Backbone as a ProteinNet text record, in pm:
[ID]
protein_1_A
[PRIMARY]
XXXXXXXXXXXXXXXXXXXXXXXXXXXXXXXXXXXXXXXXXXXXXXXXXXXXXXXXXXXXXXXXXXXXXXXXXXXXXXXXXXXXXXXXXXXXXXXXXXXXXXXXXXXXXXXXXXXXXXXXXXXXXXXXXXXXXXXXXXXXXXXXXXXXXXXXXXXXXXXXXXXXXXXXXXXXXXXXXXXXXXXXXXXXXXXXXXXXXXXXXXXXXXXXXXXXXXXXXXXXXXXXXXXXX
[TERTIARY]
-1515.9	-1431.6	-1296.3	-1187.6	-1028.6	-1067.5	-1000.9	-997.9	-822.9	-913.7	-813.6	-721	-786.6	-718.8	-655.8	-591	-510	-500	-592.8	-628.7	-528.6	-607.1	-517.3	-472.1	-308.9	-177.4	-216.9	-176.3	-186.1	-49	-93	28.6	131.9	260.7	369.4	362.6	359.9	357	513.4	489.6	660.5	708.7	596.8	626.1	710.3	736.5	773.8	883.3	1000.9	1073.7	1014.3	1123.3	1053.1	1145.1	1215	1298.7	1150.7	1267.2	1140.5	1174.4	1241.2	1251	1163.5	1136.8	1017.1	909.1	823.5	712.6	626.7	481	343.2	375.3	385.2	359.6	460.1	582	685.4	607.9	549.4	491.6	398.1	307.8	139.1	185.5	267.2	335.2	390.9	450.1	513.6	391.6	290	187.3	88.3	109.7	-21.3	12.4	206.2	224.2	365.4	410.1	483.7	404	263.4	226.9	90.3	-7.2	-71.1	-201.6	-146.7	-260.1	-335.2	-451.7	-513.1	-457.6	-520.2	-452.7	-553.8	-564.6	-713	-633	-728.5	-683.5	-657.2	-587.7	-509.8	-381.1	-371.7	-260.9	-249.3	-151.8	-45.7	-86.9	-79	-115.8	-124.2	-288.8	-309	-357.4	-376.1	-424.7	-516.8	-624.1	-760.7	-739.4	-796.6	-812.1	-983.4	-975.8	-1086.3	-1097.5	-997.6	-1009.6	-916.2	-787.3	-653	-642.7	-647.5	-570.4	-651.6	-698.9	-695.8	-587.8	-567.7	-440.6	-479.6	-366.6	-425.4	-284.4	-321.1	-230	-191.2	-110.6	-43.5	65.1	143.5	231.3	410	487.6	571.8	655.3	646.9	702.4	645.2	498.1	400.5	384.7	435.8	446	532.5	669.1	808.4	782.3	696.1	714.1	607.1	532.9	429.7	503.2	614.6	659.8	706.3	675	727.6	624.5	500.3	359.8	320	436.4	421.2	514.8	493.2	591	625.2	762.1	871.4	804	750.7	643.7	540.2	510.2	370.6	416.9	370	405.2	367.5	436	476.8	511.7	426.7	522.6	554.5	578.5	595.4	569.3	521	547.5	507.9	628.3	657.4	660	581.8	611.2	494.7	433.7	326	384.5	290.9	390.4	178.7	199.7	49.6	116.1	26.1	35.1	-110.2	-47.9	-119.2	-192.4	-318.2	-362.7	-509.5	-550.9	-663	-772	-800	-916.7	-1051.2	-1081.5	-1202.4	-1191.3	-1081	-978.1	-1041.2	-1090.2	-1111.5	-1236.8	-1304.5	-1482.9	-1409.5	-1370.4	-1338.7	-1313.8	-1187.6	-1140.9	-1155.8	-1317.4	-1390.7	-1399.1	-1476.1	-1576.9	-1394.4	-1285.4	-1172.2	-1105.2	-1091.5	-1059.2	-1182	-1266.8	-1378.5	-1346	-1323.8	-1292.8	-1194.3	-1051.2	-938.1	-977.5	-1046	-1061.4	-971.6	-990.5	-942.4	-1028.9	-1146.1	-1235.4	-1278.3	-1243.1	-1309.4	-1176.8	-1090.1	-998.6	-969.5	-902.7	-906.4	-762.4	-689.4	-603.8	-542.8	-416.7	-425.6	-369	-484.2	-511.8	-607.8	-584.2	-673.1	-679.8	-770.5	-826.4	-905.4	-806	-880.4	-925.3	-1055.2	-1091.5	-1181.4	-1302.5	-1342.7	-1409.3	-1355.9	-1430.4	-1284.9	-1206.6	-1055.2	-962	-849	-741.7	-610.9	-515.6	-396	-328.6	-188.9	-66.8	30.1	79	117.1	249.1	325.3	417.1	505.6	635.1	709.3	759.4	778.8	910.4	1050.4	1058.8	1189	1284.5	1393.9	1448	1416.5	1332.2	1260.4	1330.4	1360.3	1441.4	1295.6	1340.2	1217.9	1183.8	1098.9	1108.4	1139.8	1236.8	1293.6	1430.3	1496.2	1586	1649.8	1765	1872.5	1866.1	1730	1722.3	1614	1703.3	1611.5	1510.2	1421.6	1324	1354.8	1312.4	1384.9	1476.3	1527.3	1626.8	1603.6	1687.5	1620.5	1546.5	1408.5	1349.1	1357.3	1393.8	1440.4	1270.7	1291	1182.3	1177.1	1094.3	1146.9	1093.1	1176.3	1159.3	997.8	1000.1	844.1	857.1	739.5	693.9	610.3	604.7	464.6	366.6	373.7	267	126	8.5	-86.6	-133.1	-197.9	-216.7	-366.8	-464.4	-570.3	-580.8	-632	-661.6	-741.3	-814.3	-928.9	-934.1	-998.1	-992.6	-1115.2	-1085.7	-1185.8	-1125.6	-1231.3	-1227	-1307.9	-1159.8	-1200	-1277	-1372.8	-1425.4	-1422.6	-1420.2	-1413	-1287.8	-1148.1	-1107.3	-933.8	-849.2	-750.4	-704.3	-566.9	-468.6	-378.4	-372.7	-271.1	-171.4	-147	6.5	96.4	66	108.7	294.7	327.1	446.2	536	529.3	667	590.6	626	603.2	622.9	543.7	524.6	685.9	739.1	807.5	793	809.3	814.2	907.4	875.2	1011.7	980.8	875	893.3	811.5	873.5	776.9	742.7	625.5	567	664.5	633	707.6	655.6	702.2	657.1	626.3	517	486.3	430.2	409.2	376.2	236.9	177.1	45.8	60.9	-16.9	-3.4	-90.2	-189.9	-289.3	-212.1	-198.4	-187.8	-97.6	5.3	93.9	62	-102.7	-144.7	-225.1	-197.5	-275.1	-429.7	-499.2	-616.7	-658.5	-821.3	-871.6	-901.3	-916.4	-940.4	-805.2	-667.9	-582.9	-534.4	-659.2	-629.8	-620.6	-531.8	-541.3	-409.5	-289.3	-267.8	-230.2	-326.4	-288.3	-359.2	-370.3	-394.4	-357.3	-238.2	-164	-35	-10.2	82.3	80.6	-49.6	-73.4	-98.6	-25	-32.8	-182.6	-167.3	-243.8	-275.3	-409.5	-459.8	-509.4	-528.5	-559.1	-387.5	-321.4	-152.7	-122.9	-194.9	-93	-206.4	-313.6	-384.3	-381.8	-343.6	-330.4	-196.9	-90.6	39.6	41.8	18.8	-22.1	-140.6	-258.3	-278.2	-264.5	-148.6	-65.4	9.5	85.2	149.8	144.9	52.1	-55.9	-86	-172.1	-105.1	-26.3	93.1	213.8	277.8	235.2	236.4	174.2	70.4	-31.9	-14.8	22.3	70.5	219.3	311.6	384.6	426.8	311.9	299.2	176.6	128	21.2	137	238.9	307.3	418.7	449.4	461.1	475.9	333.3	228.3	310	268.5	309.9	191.3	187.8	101.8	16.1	-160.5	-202	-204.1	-176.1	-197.4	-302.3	-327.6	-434.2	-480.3
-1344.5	-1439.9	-1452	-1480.7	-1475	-1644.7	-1675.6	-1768.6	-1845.2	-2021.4	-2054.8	-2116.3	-2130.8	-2248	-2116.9	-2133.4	-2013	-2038.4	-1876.8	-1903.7	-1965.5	-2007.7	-2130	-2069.3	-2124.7	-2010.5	-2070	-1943.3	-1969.8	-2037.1	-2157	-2209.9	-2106.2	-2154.6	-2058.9	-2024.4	-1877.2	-1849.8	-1873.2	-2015.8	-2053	-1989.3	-1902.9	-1857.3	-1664.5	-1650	-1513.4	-1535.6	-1436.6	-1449.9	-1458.4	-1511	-1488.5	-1391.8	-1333.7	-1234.4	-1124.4	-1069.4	-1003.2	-831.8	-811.5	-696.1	-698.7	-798.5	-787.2	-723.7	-725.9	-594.8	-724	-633.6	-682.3	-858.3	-910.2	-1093.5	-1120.3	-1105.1	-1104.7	-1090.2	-980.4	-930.8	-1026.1	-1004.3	-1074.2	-1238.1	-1244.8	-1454.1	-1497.2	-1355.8	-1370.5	-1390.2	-1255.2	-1248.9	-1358.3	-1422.1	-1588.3	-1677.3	-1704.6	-1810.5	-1857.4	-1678.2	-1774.1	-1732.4	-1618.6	-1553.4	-1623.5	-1658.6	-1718.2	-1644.4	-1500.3	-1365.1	-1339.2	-1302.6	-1239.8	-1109.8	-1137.7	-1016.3	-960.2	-806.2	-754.1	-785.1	-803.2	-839.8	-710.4	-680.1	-563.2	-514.9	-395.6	-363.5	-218	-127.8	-213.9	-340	-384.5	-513.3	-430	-471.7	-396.9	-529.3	-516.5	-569.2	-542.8	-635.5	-622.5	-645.9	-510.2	-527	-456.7	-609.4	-663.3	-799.8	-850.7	-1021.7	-1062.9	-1038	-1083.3	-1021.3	-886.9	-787.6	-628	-513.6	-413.5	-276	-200.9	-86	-10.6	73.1	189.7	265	396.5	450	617.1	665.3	760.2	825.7	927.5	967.2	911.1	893.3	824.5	863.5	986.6	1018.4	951.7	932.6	894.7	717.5	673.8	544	481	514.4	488	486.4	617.7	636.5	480.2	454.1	297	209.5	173.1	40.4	-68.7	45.5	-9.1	-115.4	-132.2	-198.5	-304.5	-321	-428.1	-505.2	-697	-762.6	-755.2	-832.4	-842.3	-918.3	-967	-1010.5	-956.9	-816	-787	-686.6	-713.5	-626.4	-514.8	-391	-286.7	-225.6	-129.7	-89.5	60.3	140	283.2	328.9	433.9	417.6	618	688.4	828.4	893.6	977	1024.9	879.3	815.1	790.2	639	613.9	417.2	375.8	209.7	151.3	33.9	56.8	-93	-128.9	-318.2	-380.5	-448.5	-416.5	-441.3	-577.3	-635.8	-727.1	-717.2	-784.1	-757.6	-692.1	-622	-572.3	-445.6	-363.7	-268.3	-171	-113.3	-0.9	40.7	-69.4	-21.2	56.8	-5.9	3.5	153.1	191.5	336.3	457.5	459.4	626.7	579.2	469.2	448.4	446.7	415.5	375	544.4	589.1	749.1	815.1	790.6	848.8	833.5	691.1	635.4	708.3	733.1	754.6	901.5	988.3	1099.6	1191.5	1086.8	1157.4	1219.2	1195.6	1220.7	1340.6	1417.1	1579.1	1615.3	1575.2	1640.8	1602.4	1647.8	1664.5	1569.6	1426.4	1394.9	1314.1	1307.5	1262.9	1132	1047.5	897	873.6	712	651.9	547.5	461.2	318.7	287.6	178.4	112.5	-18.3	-33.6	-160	-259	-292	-414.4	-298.3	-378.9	-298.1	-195.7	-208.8	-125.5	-164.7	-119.1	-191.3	-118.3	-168.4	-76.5	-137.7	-44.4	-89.4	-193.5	-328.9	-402.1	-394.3	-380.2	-299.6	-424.3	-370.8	-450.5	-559.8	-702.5	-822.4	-735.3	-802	-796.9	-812.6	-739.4	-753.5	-712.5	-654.6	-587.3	-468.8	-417.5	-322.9	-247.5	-113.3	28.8	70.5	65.1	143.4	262.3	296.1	396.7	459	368	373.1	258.6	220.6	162.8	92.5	130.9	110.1	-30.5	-131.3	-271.7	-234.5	-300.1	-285	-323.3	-306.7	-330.5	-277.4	-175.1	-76.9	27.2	110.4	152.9	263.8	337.9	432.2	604.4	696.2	783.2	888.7	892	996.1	1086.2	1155.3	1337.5	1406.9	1505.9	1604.9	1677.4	1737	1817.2	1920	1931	2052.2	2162.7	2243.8	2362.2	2341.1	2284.7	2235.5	2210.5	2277.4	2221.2	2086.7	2006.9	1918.4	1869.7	1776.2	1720.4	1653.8	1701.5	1661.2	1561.4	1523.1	1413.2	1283.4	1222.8	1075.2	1031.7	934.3	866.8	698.1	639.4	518.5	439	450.5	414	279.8	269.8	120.4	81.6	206.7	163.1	223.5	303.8	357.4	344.8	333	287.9	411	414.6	484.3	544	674.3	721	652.8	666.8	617.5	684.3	804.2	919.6	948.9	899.6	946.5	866.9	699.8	641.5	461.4	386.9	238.2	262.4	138.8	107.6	14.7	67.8	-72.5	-178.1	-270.3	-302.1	-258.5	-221.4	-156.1	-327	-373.5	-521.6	-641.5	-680.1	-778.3	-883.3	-950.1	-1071.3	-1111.2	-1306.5	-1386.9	-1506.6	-1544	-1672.8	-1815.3	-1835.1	-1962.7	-1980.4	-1798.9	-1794.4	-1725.8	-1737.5	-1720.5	-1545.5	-1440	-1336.2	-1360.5	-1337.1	-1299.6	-1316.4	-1375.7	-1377.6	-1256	-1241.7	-1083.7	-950.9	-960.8	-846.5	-769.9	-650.6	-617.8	-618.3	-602.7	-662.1	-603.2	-523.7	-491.3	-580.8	-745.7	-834.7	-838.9	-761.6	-833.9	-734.3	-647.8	-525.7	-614.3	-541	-613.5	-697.8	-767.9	-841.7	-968	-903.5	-1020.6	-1127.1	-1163.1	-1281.2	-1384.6	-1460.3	-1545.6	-1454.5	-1334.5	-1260.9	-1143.6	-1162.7	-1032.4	-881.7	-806.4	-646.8	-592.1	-485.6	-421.8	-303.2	-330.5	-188.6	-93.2	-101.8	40.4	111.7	63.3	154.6	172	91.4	153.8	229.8	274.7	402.5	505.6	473.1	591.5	655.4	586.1	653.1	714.5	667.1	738	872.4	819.3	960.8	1096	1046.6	1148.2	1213.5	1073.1	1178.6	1233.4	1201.5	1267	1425.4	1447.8	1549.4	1611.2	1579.7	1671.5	1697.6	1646.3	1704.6	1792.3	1777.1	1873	1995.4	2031.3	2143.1	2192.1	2146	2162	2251.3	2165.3	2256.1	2386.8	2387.5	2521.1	2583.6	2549.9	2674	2746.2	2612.7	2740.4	2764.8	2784.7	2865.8	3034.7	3112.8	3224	3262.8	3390.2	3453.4	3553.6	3553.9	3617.1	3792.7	3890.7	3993.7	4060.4	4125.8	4141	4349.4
310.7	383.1	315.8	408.5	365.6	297.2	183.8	105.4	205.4	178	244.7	122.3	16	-54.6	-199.2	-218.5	-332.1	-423.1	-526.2	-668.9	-757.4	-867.7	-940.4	-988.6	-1027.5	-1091.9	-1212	-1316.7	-1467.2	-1510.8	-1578.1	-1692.7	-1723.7	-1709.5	-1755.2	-1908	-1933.5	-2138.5	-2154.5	-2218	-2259.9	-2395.8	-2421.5	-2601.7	-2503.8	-2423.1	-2379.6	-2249.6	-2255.4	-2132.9	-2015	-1933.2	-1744.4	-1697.3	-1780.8	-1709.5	-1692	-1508.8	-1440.1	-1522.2	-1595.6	-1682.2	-1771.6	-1808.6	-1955.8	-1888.3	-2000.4	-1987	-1940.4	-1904.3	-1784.9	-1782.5	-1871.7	-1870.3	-1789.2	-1743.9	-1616.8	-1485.4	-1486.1	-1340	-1328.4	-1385.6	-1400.8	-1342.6	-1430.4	-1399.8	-1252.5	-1207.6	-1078.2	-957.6	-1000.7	-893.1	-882.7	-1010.4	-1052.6	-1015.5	-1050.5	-1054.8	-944.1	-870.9	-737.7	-606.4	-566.1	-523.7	-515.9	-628.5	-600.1	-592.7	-656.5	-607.3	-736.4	-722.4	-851.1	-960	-1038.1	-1113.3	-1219.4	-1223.1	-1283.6	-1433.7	-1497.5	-1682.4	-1730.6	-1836.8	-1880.2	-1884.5	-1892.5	-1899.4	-1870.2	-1792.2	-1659.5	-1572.9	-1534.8	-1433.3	-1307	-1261.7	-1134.6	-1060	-908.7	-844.3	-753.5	-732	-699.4	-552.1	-486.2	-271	-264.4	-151.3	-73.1	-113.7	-149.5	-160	-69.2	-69.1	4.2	107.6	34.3	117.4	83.2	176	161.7	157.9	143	127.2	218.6	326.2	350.7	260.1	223.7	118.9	190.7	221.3	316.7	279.3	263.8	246.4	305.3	215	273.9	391.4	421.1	529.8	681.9	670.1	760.1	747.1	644.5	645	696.4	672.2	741.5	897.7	973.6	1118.6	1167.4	1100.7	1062.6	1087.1	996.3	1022.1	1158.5	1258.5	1398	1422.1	1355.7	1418	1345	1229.6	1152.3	1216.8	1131.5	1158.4	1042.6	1022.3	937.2	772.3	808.2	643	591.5	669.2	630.6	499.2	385.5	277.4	234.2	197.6	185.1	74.6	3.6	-145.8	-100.2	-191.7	-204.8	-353.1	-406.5	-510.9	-514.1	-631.2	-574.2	-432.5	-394.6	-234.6	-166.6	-170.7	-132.3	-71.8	25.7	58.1	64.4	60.1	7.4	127.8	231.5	348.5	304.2	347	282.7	427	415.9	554.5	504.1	606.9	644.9	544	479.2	385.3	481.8	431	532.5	606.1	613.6	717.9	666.5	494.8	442.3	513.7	525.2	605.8	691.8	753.2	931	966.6	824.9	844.2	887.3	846.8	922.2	1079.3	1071	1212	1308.7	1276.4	1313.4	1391.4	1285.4	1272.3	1399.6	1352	1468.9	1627.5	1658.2	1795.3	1819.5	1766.6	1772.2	1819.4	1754.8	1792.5	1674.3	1571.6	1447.7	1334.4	1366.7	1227.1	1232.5	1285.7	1275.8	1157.1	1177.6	1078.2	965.5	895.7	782.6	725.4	702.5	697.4	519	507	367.7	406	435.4	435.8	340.7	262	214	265	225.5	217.4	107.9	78.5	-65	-14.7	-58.8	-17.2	-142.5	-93.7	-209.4	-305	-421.4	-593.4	-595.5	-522.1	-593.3	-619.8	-667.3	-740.4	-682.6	-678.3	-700.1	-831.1	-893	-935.6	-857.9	-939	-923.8	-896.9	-804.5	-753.4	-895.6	-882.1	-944.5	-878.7	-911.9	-861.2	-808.4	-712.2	-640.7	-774.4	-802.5	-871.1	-987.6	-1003.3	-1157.2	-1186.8	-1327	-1340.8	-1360.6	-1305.1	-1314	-1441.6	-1523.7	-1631	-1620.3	-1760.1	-1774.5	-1656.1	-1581.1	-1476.6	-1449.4	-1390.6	-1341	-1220.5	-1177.1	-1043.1	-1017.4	-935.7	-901.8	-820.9	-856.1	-778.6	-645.9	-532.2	-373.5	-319.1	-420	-370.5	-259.8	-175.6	-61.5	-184.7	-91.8	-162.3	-120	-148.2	-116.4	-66.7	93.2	131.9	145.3	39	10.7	139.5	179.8	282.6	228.3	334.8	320.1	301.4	115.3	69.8	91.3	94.8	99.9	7.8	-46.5	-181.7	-115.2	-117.7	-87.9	-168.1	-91	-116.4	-97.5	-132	-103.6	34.6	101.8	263.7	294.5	186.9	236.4	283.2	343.1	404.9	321.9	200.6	165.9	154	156.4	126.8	-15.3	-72.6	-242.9	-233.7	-320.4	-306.5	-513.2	-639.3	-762.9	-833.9	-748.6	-878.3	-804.5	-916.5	-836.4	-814	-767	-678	-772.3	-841	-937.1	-935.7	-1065.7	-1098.9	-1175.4	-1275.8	-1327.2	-1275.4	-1178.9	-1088	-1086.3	-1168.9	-1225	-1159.4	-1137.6	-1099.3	-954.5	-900.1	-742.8	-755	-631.2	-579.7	-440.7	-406.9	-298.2	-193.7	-43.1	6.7	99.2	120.9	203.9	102.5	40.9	-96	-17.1	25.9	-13.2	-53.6	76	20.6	-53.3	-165.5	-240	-152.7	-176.7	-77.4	65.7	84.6	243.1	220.9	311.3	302	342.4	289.5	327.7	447.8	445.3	544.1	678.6	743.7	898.1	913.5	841.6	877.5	840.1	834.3	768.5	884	907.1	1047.6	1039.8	1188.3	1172.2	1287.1	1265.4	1398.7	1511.3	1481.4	1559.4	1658.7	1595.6	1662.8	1795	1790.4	1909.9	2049.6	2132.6	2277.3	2330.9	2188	2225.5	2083.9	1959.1	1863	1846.9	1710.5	1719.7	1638.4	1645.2	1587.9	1550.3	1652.2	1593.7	1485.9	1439.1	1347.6	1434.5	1328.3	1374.2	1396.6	1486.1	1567.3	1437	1391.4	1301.2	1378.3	1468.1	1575.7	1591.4	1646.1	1651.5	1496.2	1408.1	1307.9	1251.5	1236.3	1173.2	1272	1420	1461.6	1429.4	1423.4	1410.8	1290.4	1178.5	1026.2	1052.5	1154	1120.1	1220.8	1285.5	1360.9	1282.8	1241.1	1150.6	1038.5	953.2	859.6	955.2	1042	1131	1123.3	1166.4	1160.5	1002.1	917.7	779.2	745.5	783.7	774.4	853.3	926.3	1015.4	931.2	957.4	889.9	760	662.5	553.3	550.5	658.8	667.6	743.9	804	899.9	734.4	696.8	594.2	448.4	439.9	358.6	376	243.4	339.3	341.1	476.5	496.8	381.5	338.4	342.4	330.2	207.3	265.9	292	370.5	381.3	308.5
[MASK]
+++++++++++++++++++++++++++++++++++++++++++++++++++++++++++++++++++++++++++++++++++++++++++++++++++++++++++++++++++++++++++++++++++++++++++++++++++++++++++++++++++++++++++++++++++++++++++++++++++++++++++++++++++++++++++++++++++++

């Protein structure tokens, strides 16, 4: 069940800056204590989906063509080629049986879903400087054209291990806002048909991702080079 009442924020550590540049205790403080969201203990600071919120995780080229099916608060990171929508707690089940209806599951697509018992990286605060770069966090994010690189094709739905991070920090390209409840702007299979309270349609938006998951996928098999034989 979506929790109505929001976990208790931790006491501010007045012995350490709040600048959102400082290392993990910046982030961790932002997501506890203006956000209101859990946060797995450790270090990098990750965050735990199937409580709030589930991920579906997609290539960023295929995420961008996505954003038409969101509304304007539903939050959004990117982090290297890859973008992480933050969808309905519960959405990761849904994913195969979802893909199936659609008339997507015979194939082979590079979608995930992370759902309960997984984690992602804690994208950075609005305004967070990147480690190791110049660049604020919320800055536009640059979507690389498409490689020939084979790549892992699979559709799974993570339920224990998070989402690489090897490839530099998550940023937000639509951050969560302080004080607003995520959930209702988070898409939702209930809200097929029509909506409900205004939340996005998770049927248009896993089909459009895995269309165009699709056309990536074609794409980079057209060119492969040929085989000699």
């Amino acid at each position: 069940m979506v929790p109505t009442v929001p976990s208790p924020r931790r006491p501010l550590d007045t012995g350490h800056s709040s600048d959102f540049g400082h290392p993990s205790h910046a982030v961790r403080h932002w997501y506890e204590n203006e956000l209101g969201w859990p946060t797995v203990p450790g270090t990098p600071v990750d965050l735990p989906t199937g409580l709030r919120f589930d991920v579906l995780d997609a290539p960023v080229e295929a995420g961008y063509a996505a954003l038409r099916h969101l509304v304007p608060g539903s939050p959004v990171a990117v982090r290297a080629d890859r973008m992480r929508i933050l969808v309905a707690a519960g959405s990761a089940d849904e994913l195969p049986g979802l893909l199936d209806w659609l008339e997507w599951g015979a194939l082979a697509l590079d979608l995930r879903a992370i759902g309960e018992g997984g984690r992602i990286e804690a994208p950075l605060p609005p305004g967070a400087l990147a480690p190791g770069t110049s660049r604020l966090a919320g800055t536009p994010v640059h979507v690389p054209a498409p490689t020939p690189v084979p790549v892992d094709m699979s559709v799974t739905t993570s339920m224990d291990t998070a989402v690489d991070d090897s490839q530099g920090a998550a940023v937000w390209l639509r951050p969560p806002e302080p004080g607003c409840e995520v959930e209702p702007s988070l898409p939702t299979l209930s809200a097929l048909g029509g909506g409900v309270g205004g939340a996005p349609d998770l049927v248009r938006l896993v089909d459009t991702l895995a269309t165009e998951c699709h056309r990536i996928r074609l794409r980079r098999s057209c060119a492969q080079p040929l085989a000699l034989s």
